Tab-separated table of C-alpha atoms in Angstrom:
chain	number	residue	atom	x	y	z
E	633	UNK	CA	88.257	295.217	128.979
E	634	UNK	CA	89.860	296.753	126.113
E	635	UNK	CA	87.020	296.072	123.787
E	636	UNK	CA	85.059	298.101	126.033
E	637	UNK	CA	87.262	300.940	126.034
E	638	UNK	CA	87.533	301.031	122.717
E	639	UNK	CA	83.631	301.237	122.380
E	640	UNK	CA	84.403	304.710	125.064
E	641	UNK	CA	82.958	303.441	128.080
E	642	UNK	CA	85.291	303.884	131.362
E	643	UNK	CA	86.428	300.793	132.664
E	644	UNK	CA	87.769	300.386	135.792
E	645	UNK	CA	90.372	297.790	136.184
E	646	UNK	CA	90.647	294.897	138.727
E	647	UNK	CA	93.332	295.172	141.373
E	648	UNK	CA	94.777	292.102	141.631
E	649	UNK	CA	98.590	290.538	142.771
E	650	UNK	CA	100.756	289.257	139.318
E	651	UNK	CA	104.127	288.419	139.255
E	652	UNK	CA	106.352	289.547	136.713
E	653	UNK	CA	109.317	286.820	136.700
E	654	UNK	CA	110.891	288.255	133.693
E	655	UNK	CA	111.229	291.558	131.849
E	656	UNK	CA	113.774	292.225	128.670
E	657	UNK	CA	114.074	294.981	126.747
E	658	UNK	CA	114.663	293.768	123.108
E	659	UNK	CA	114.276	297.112	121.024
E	660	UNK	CA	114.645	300.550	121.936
E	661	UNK	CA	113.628	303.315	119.175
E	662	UNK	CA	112.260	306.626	120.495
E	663	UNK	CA	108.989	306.565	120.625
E	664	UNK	CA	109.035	302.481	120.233
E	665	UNK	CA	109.832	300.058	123.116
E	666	UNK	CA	109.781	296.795	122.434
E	667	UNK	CA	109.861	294.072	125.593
E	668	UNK	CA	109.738	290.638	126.603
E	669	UNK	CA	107.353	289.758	129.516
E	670	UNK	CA	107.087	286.278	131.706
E	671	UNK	CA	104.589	286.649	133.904
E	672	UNK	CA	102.175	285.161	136.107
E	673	UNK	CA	98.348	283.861	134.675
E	674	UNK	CA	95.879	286.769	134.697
E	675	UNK	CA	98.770	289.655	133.815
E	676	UNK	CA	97.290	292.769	131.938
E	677	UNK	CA	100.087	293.569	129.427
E	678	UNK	CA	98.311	296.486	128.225
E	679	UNK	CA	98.487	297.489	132.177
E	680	UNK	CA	101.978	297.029	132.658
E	681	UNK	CA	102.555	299.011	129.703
E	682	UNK	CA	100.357	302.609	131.172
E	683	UNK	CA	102.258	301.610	134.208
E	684	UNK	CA	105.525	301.911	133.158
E	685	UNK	CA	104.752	305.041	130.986
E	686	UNK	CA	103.294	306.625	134.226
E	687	UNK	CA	106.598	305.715	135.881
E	688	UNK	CA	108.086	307.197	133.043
E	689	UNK	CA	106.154	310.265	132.932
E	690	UNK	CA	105.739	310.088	128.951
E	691	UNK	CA	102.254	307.538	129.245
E	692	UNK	CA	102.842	304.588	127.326
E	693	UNK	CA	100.283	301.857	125.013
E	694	UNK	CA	100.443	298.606	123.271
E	695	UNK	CA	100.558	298.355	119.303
E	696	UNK	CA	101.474	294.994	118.887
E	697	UNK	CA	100.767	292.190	121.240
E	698	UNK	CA	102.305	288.442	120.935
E	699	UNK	CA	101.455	285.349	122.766
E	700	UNK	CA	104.882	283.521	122.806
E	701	UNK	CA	103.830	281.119	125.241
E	702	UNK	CA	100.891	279.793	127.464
E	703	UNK	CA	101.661	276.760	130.188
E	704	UNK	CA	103.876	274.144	128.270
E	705	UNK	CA	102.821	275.382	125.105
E	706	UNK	CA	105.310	277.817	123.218
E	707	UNK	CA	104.947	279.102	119.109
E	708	UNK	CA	108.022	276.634	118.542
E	709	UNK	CA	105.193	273.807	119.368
E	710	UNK	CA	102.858	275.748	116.800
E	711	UNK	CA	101.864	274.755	113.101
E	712	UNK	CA	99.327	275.855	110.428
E	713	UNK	CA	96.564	273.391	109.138
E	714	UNK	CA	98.109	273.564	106.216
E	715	UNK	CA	101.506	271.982	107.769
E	716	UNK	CA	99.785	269.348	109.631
E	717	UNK	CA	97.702	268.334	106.399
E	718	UNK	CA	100.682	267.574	104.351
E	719	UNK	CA	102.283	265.956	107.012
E	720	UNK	CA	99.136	263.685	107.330
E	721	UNK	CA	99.524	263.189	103.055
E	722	UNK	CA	102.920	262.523	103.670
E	723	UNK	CA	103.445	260.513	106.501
E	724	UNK	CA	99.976	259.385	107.919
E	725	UNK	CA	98.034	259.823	111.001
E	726	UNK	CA	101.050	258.027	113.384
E	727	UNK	CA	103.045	261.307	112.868
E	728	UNK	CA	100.126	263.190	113.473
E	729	UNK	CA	99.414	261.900	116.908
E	730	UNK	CA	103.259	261.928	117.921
E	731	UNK	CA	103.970	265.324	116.567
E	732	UNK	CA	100.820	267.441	116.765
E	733	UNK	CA	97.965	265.675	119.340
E	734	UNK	CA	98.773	266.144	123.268
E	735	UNK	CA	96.901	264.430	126.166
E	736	UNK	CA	93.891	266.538	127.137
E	737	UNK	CA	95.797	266.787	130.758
E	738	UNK	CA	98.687	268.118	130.282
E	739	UNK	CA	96.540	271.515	129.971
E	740	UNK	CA	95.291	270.939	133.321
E	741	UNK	CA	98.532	269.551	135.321
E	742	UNK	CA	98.506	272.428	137.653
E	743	UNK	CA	95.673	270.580	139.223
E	744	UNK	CA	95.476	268.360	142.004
E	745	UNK	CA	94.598	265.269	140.942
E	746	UNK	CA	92.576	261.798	142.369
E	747	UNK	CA	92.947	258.410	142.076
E	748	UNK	CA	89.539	256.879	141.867
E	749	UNK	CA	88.718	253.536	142.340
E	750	UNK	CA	86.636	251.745	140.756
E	751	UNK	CA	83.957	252.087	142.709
E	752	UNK	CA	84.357	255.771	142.857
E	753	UNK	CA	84.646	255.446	139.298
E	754	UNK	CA	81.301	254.025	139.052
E	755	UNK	CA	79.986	256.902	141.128
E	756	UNK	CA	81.580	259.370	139.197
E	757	UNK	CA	80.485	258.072	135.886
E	758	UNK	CA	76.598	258.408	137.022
E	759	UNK	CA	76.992	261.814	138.788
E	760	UNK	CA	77.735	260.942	142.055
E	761	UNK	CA	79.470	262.830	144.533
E	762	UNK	CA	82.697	261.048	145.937
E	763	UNK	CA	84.112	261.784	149.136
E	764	UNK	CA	87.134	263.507	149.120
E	765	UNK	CA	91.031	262.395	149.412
E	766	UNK	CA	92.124	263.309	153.144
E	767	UNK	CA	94.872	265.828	151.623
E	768	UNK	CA	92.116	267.887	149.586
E	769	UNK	CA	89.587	267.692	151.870
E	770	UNK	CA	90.989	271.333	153.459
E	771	UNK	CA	90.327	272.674	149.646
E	772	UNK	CA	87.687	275.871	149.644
E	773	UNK	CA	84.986	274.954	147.928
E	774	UNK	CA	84.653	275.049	143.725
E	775	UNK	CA	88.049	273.921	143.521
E	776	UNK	CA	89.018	271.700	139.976
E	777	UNK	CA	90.561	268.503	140.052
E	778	UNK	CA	92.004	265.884	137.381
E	779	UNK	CA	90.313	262.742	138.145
E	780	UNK	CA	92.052	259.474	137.053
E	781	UNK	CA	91.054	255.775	136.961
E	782	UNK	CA	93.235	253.425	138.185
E	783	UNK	CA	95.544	252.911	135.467
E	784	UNK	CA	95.803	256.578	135.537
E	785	UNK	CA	93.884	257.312	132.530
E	786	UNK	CA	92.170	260.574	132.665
E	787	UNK	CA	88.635	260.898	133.214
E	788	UNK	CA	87.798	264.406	133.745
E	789	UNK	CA	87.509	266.557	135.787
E	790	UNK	CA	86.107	266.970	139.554
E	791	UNK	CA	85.219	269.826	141.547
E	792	UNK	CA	84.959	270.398	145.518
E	793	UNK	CA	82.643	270.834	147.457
E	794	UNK	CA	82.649	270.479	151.569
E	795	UNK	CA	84.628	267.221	151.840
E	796	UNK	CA	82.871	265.749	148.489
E	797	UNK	CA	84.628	265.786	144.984
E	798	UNK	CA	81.346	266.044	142.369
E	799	UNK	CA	81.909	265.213	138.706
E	800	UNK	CA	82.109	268.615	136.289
E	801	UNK	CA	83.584	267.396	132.994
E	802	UNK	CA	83.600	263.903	132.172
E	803	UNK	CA	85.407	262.563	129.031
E	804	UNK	CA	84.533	259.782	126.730
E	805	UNK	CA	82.715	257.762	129.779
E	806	UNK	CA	81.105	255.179	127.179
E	807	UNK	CA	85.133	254.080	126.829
E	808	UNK	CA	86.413	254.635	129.945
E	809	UNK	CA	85.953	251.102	131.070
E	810	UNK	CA	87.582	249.490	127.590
């Protein structure tokens, strides 16, 4: 959105519902605010800022702009290639996967998730729709789910459809049965 204002073009914005479970002011120095946000997913920080300088009266903009967390995932959990490359001289690739390499779904664990078994796992693996777990089977449609084997190894994901779960993202399926 901002990319197209920049360019001049008018952009109207989306209305949407965000929660704002946090808001610090860490710096105050006429013209200069400086705050801390924690927010809900889809939050337009550049929004909330022309909001409050409406509210204000004075308008207000963004010159600086920090990610300080995402999910699980803060800057303390951060390093530069160049950190993780002398670690890996160092120490090897053991401290490599315990300090620096997460599971692939701990990024998705705001998703339901489903047990397969293995013959759903079979189905799954060739593109086959399963049917869907009793307790998602009231999901709207195009609705992502984790989908685990059953010694809860992820497998991918799933998405819904009616009362069917069909495959979207499959990991690794040539080693999924090792």
């Amino acid at each position: 959105m901002y990319k197209l204002a920049r360019k001049g073009n008018s952009v109207d914005q989306i209305k949407r519902t965000v929660e704002i479970f946090d808001l610090k002011i860490l710096s105050l120095a006429i013209p200069y605010l400086t705050l801390m946000v924690s927010c809900s997913k889809g939050t337009y920080i550049r929004a909330l800022a022309e909001d409050i300088g409406n509210m204000l009266g004075c308008g207000a903009h963004i010159t600086n702009l920090e990610r300080t967390s995402v999910g699980e995932f803060s800057l303390k959990d951060a390093c530069t290639l160049e950190q993780m490359s002398q670690d890996l001289k160092t120490f090897g690739m053991k401290i490599l996967e315990k300090r620096y390499i997460r599971p692939v779904d701990l990024f998705l664990k705001d998703f339901e998730s489903v047990l397969l078994s293995d013959y759903e796992l079979d189905k799954v693996i060739t593109g086959v729709p399963i049917e869907a777990p009793k307790d998602l089977s009231s999901f709207s449609n195009n609705v992502l789910v984790r989908l685990y084997d059953k010694q809860k190894k992820f497998v991918g994901l799933g998405e819904t459809k009616g009362n069917k779960v069909f495959p979207k993202r499959l990991i690794n399926t040539k080693n999924i049965r090792e």
